[in-house]
XYZ file of C-alpha atoms in Angstrom:
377
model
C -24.919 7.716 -13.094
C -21.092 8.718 -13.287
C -19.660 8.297 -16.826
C -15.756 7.022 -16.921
C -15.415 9.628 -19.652
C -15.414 13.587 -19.586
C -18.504 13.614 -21.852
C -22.640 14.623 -21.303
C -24.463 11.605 -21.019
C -26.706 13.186 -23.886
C -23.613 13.107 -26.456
C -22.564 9.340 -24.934
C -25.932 8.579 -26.214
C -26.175 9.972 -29.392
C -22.407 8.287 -29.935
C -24.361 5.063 -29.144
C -26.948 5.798 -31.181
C -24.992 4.849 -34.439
C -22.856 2.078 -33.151
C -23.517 -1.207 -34.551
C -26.017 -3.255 -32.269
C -22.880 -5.810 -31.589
C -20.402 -2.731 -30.510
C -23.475 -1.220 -28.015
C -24.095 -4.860 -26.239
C -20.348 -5.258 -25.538
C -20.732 -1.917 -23.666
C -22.243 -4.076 -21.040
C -19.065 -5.281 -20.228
C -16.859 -2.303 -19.285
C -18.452 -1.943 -16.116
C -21.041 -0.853 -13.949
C -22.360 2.374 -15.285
C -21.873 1.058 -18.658
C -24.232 -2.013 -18.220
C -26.812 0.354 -16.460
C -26.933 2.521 -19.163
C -27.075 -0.010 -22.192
C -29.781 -1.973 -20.306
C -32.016 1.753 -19.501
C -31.718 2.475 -23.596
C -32.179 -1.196 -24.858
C -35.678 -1.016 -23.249
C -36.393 3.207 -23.972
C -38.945 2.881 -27.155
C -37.248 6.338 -28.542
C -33.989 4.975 -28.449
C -34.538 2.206 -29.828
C -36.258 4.223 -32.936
C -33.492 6.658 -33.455
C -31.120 3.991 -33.741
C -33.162 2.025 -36.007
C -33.040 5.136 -38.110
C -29.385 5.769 -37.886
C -28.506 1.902 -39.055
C -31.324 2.976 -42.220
C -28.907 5.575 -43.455
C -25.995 3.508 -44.730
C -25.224 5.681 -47.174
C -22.817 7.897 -44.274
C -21.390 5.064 -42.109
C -21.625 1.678 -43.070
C -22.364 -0.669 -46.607
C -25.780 -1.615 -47.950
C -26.777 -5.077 -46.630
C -28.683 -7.450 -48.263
C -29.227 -11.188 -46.964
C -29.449 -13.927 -49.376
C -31.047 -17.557 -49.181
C -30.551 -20.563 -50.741
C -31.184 -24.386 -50.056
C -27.491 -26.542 -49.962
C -27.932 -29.801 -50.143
C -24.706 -31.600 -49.041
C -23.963 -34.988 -50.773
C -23.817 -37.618 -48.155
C -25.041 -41.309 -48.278
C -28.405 -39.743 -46.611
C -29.007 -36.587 -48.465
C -28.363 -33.292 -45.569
C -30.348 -30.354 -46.105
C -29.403 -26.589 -44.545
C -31.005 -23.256 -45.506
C -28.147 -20.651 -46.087
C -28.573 -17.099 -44.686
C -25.188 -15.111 -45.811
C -25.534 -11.419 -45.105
C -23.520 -9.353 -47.815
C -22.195 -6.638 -46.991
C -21.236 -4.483 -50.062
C -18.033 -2.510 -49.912
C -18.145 1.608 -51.442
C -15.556 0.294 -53.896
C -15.494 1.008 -57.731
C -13.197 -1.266 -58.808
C -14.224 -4.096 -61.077
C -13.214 -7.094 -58.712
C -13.989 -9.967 -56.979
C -14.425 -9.597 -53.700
C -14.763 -12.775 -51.220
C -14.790 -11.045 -47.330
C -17.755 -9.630 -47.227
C -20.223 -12.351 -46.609
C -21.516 -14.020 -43.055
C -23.485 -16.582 -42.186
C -26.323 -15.236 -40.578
C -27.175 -18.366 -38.583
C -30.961 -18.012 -38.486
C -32.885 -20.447 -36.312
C -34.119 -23.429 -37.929
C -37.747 -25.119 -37.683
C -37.072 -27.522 -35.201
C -38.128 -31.378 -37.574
C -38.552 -29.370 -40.528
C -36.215 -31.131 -43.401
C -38.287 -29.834 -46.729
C -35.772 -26.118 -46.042
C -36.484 -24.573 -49.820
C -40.347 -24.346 -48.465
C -39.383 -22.258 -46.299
C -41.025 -17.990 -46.456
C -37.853 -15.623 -44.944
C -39.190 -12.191 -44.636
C -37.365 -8.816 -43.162
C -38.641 -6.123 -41.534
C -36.641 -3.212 -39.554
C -33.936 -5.973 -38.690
C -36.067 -8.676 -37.311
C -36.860 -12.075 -39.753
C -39.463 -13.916 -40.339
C -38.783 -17.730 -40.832
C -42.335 -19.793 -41.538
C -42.696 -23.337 -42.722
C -46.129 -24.182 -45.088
C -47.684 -25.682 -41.664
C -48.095 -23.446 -38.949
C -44.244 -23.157 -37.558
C -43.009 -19.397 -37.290
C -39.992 -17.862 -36.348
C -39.350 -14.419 -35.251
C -35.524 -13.587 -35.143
C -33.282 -10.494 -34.394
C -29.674 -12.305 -34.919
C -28.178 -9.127 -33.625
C -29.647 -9.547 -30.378
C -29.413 -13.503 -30.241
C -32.817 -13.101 -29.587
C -35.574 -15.245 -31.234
C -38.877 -16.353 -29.982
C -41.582 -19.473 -31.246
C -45.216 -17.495 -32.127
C -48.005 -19.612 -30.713
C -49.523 -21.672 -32.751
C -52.165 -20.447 -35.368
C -56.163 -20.801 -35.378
C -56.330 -21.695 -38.969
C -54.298 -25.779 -38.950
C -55.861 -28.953 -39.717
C -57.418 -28.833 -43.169
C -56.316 -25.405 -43.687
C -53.711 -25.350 -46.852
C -51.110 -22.325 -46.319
C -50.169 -19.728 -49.730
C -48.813 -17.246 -47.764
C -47.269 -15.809 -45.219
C -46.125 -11.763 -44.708
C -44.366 -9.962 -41.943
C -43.800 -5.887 -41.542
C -44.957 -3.312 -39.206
C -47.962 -1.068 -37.986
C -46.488 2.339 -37.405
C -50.027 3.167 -36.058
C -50.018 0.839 -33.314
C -46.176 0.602 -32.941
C -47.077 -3.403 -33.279
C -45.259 -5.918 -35.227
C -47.354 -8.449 -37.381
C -47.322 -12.096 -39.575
C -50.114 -12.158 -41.861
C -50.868 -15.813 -43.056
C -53.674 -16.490 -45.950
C -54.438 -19.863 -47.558
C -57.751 -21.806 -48.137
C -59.570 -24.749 -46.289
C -61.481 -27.770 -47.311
C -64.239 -25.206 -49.024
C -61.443 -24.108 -51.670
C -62.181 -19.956 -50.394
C -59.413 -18.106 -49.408
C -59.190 -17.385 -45.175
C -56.293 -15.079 -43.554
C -55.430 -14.661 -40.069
C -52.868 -12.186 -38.946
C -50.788 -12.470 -35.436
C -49.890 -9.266 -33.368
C -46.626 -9.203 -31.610
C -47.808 -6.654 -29.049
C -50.784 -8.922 -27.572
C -48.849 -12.183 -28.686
C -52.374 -13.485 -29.822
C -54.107 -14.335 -33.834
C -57.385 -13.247 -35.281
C -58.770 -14.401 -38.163
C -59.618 -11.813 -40.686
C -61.652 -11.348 -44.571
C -60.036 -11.950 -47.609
C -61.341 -11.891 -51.221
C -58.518 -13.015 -53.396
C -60.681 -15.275 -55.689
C -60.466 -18.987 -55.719
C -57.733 -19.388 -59.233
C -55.260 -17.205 -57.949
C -51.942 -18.337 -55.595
C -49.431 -16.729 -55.016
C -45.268 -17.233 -56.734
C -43.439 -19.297 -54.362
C -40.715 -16.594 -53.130
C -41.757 -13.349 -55.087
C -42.745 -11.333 -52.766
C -41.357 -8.231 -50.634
C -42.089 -5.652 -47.978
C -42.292 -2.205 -47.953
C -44.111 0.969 -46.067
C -46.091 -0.847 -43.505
C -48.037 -3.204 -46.561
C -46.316 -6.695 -47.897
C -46.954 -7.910 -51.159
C -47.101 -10.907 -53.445
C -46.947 -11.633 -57.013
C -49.909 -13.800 -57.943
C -50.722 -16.099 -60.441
C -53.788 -17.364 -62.055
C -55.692 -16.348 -65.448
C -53.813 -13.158 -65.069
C -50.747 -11.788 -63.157
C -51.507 -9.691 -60.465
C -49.820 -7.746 -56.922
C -51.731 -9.335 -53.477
C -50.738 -6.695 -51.104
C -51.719 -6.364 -47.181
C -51.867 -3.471 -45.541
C -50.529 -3.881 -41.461
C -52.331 -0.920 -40.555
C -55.936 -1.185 -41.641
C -56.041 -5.212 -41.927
C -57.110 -5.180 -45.461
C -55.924 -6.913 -48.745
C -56.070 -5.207 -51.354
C -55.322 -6.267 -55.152
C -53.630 -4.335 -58.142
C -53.191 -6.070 -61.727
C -49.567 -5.917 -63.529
C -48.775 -3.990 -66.896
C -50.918 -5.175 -69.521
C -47.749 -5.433 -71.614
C -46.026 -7.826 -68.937
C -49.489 -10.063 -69.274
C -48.602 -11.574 -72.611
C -44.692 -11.019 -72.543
C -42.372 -13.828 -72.449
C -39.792 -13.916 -69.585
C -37.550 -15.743 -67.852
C -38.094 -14.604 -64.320
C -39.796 -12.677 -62.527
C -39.857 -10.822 -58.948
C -40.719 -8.248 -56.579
C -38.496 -5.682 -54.555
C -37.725 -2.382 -53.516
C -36.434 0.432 -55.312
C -35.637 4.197 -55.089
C -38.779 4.018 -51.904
C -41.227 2.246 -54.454
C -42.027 -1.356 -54.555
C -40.612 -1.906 -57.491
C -41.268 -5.941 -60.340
C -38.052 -6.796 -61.603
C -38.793 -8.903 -65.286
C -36.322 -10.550 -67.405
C -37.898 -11.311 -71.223
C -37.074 -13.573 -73.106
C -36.318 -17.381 -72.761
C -33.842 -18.971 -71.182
C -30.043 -19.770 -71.943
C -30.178 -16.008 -73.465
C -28.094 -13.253 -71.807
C -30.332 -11.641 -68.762
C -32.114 -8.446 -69.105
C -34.001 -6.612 -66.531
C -36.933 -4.570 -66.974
C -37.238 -2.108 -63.463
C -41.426 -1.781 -63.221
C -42.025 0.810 -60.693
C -45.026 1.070 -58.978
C -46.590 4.871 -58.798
C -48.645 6.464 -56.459
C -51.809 5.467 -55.413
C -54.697 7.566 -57.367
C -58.577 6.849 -57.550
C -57.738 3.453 -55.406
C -55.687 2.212 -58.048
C -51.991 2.174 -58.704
C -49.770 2.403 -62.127
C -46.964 1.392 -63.282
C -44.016 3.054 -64.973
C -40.951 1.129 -66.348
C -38.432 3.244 -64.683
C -34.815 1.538 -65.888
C -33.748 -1.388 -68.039
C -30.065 -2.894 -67.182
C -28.076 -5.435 -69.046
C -27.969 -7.486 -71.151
C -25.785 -9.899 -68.821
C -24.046 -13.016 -69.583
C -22.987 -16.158 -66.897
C -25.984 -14.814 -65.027
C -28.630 -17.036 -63.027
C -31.307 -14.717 -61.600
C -31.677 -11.203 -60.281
C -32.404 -10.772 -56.350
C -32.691 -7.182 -56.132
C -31.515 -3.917 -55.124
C -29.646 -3.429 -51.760
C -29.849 0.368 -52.469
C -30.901 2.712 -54.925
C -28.019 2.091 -56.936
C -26.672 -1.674 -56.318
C -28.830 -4.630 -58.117
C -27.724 -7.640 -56.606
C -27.859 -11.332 -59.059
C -27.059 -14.597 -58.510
C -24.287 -15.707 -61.364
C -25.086 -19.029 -63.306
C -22.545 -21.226 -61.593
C -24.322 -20.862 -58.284
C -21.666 -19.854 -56.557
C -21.256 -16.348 -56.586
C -23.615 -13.168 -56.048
C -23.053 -10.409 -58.626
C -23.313 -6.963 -57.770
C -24.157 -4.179 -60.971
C -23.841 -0.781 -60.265
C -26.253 1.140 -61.716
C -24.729 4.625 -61.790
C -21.358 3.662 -62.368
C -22.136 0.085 -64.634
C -19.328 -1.516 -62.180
C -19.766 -4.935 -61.741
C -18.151 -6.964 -58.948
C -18.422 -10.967 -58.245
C -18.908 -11.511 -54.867
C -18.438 -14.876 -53.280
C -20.014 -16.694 -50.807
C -19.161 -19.539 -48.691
C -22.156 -22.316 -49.185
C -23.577 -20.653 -51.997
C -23.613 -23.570 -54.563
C -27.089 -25.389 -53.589
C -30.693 -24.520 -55.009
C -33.006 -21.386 -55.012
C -32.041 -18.536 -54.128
C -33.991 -15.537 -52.282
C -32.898 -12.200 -51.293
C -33.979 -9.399 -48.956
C -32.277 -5.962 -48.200
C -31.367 -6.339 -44.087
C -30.277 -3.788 -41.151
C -29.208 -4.746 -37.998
C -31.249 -2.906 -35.190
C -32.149 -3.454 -31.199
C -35.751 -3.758 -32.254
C -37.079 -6.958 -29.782
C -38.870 -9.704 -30.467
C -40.470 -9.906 -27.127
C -44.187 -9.424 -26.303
C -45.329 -6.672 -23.659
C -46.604 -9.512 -21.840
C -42.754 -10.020 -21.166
């Protein structure tokens, strides 16, 4: 292939390799050896990885990301329900401002008949979502691509009562995965996990104990494992490994077993998973506690407390980190998403079209070319 410019094809790629996934599809469009060439790398495995790490290192060319959900519910004579998806895009600025051009609707696909939206589990891994319902309706998405595809349907329906659902990758296999647990009729707890690369479920062991569920929306991804916070006579992390198939189980500070807080939840932070607590009751200003999780030793992990920010006022909840130094909260008019710099103690209101509704869940998001298809496809 001929290029229209005076370049090696190896440099023309590596250029590519950092564009935005929007910016390398309209390539297709200049002509002839342009839409060869985007369609060879969109479907070359080691492209497709090096760009995935390119978009991971925001820090040089582009803003952290972090997606946020929320339920709206629009006041009409029948009540309307839509899930919100706005990807924020935070700007390098310092400045203590407000900043209202930096949010998008990510338009995720909707469960076709599904009208109880704040149900809903929304889960992110290397720019693809997860969308499930608490029946046995899953999503995968890459709204880069405009690609999305309908899993088949699960083995475990009927009498079967969903908890949870979890969605990451095995770097082992090179295979992406949903893990859903729950219990049947029998009260025990069964788990069946779906592989993207053979498009098929298995069923597989679990041993959570019958008093423990898991915290509607506290969980997060990270590493190949997803986790959940769950509750019962004590607080503990669920966590599922996507390379080995196993759940394993790891119990919270003793401190944060008898504490008093207003919120919990789980995220990522400086490449740990990190339990974000706010003490105290509520109506009080907002403190967060930053619980790091250490290093696996003798089969268990510890915590650390690693940072504790605020105290905030006009604040609703925390979300999370987008990156190692911007925590990300909702603000208590429900309207706005705060951003706190940690480093610098900047804060900035950020707001967001559709915000105002209830719940709100957040997850840190990159764009990438990764596909949703099956290599049956």
């Amino acid at each position: 292939m001929a290029s229209s410019l005076n370049l090696p094809e190896e440099l023309i790629i590596e250029i590519m390799s950092w564009l935005p996934p929007e910016s390398l599809i309209q390539f297709k469009c200049v002509g002839k050896y342009w839409y060869k060439l985007v369609n060879f790398l969109l479907e070359d495995p080691s492209f497709v990885a090096k760009h995935l790490r390119n978009q991971n290192d925001s820090n040089i060319f582009s803003s952290p990301n972090i997606a946020v959900s929320c339920l709206h519910i629009y006041d009409t004579p029948v009540y309307s329900y839509k899930e919100l998806f706005a990807l924020i895009s935070l700007s390098n600025s310092n400045q203590n401002d407000t900043d209202s051009s930096v949010a998008e609707d990510l338009n995720l696909p909707i469960i076709p008949g599904e009208k109880d939206m704040s149900c809903l589990t929304v889960s992110h891994c290397n720019g693809i979502v997860c969308v499930a319902d608490y029946y046995h309706n899953i999503i995968l998405s890459n709204q880069a691509m405009k690609k999305s595809r309908v899993l088949p349907k699960p083995g475990l329906m009927g009498r079967f009562v969903l908890q949870g659902v979890g969605f990451g990758y095995d770097s082992g296999s090179n295979d992406y995965k949903v893990v859903r647990f729950g219990r049947d009729h029998s009260l025990y707890p069964r788990a069946e996990v779906y592989s993207l690369r053979f498009d098929s479920w298995k069923e597989i062991g679990i041993d959570s104990g019958t008093d423990y569920f898991p915290s509607l929306h506290i969980d997060t991804y990270f590493n190949g494992a997803f986790y959940w916070l769950m509750s019962g006579p004590r607080f503990m992390i669920q966590s599922f490994d996507m390379s080995d198939e196993v759940f394993r189980t790891e119990p919270l500070p003793e401190i944060l077993q008898t504490a008093k807080s207003q919120w919990m939840s789980l995220g990522v932070w400086n490449d740990s998973v990190a339990l974000f607590f706010c003490p105290g009751g509520k109506g009080t200003p907002v403190t967060v506690d930053i619980w790091v999780m250490k290093e696996c030793v003798n089969g268990r992990h510890s915590w650390k407390k690693g940072l504790t920010i605020g105290p905030f006022k006009g604040i609703d909840c925390p979300l999370g980190f987008c990156n190692e130094e911007e925590f990300v909260m909702r603000s208590a008019n429900y309207k706005e998403v705060v951003s706190y710099n940690v480093r610098t103690h900047n804060l900035r209101n950020i707001k967001v079209e559709g915000l105002d509704g209830i719940g709100c869940r957040a997850f840190s998001y990159v764009k990438s070319l990764v596909s949703v298809q099956t290599n049956k496809e």
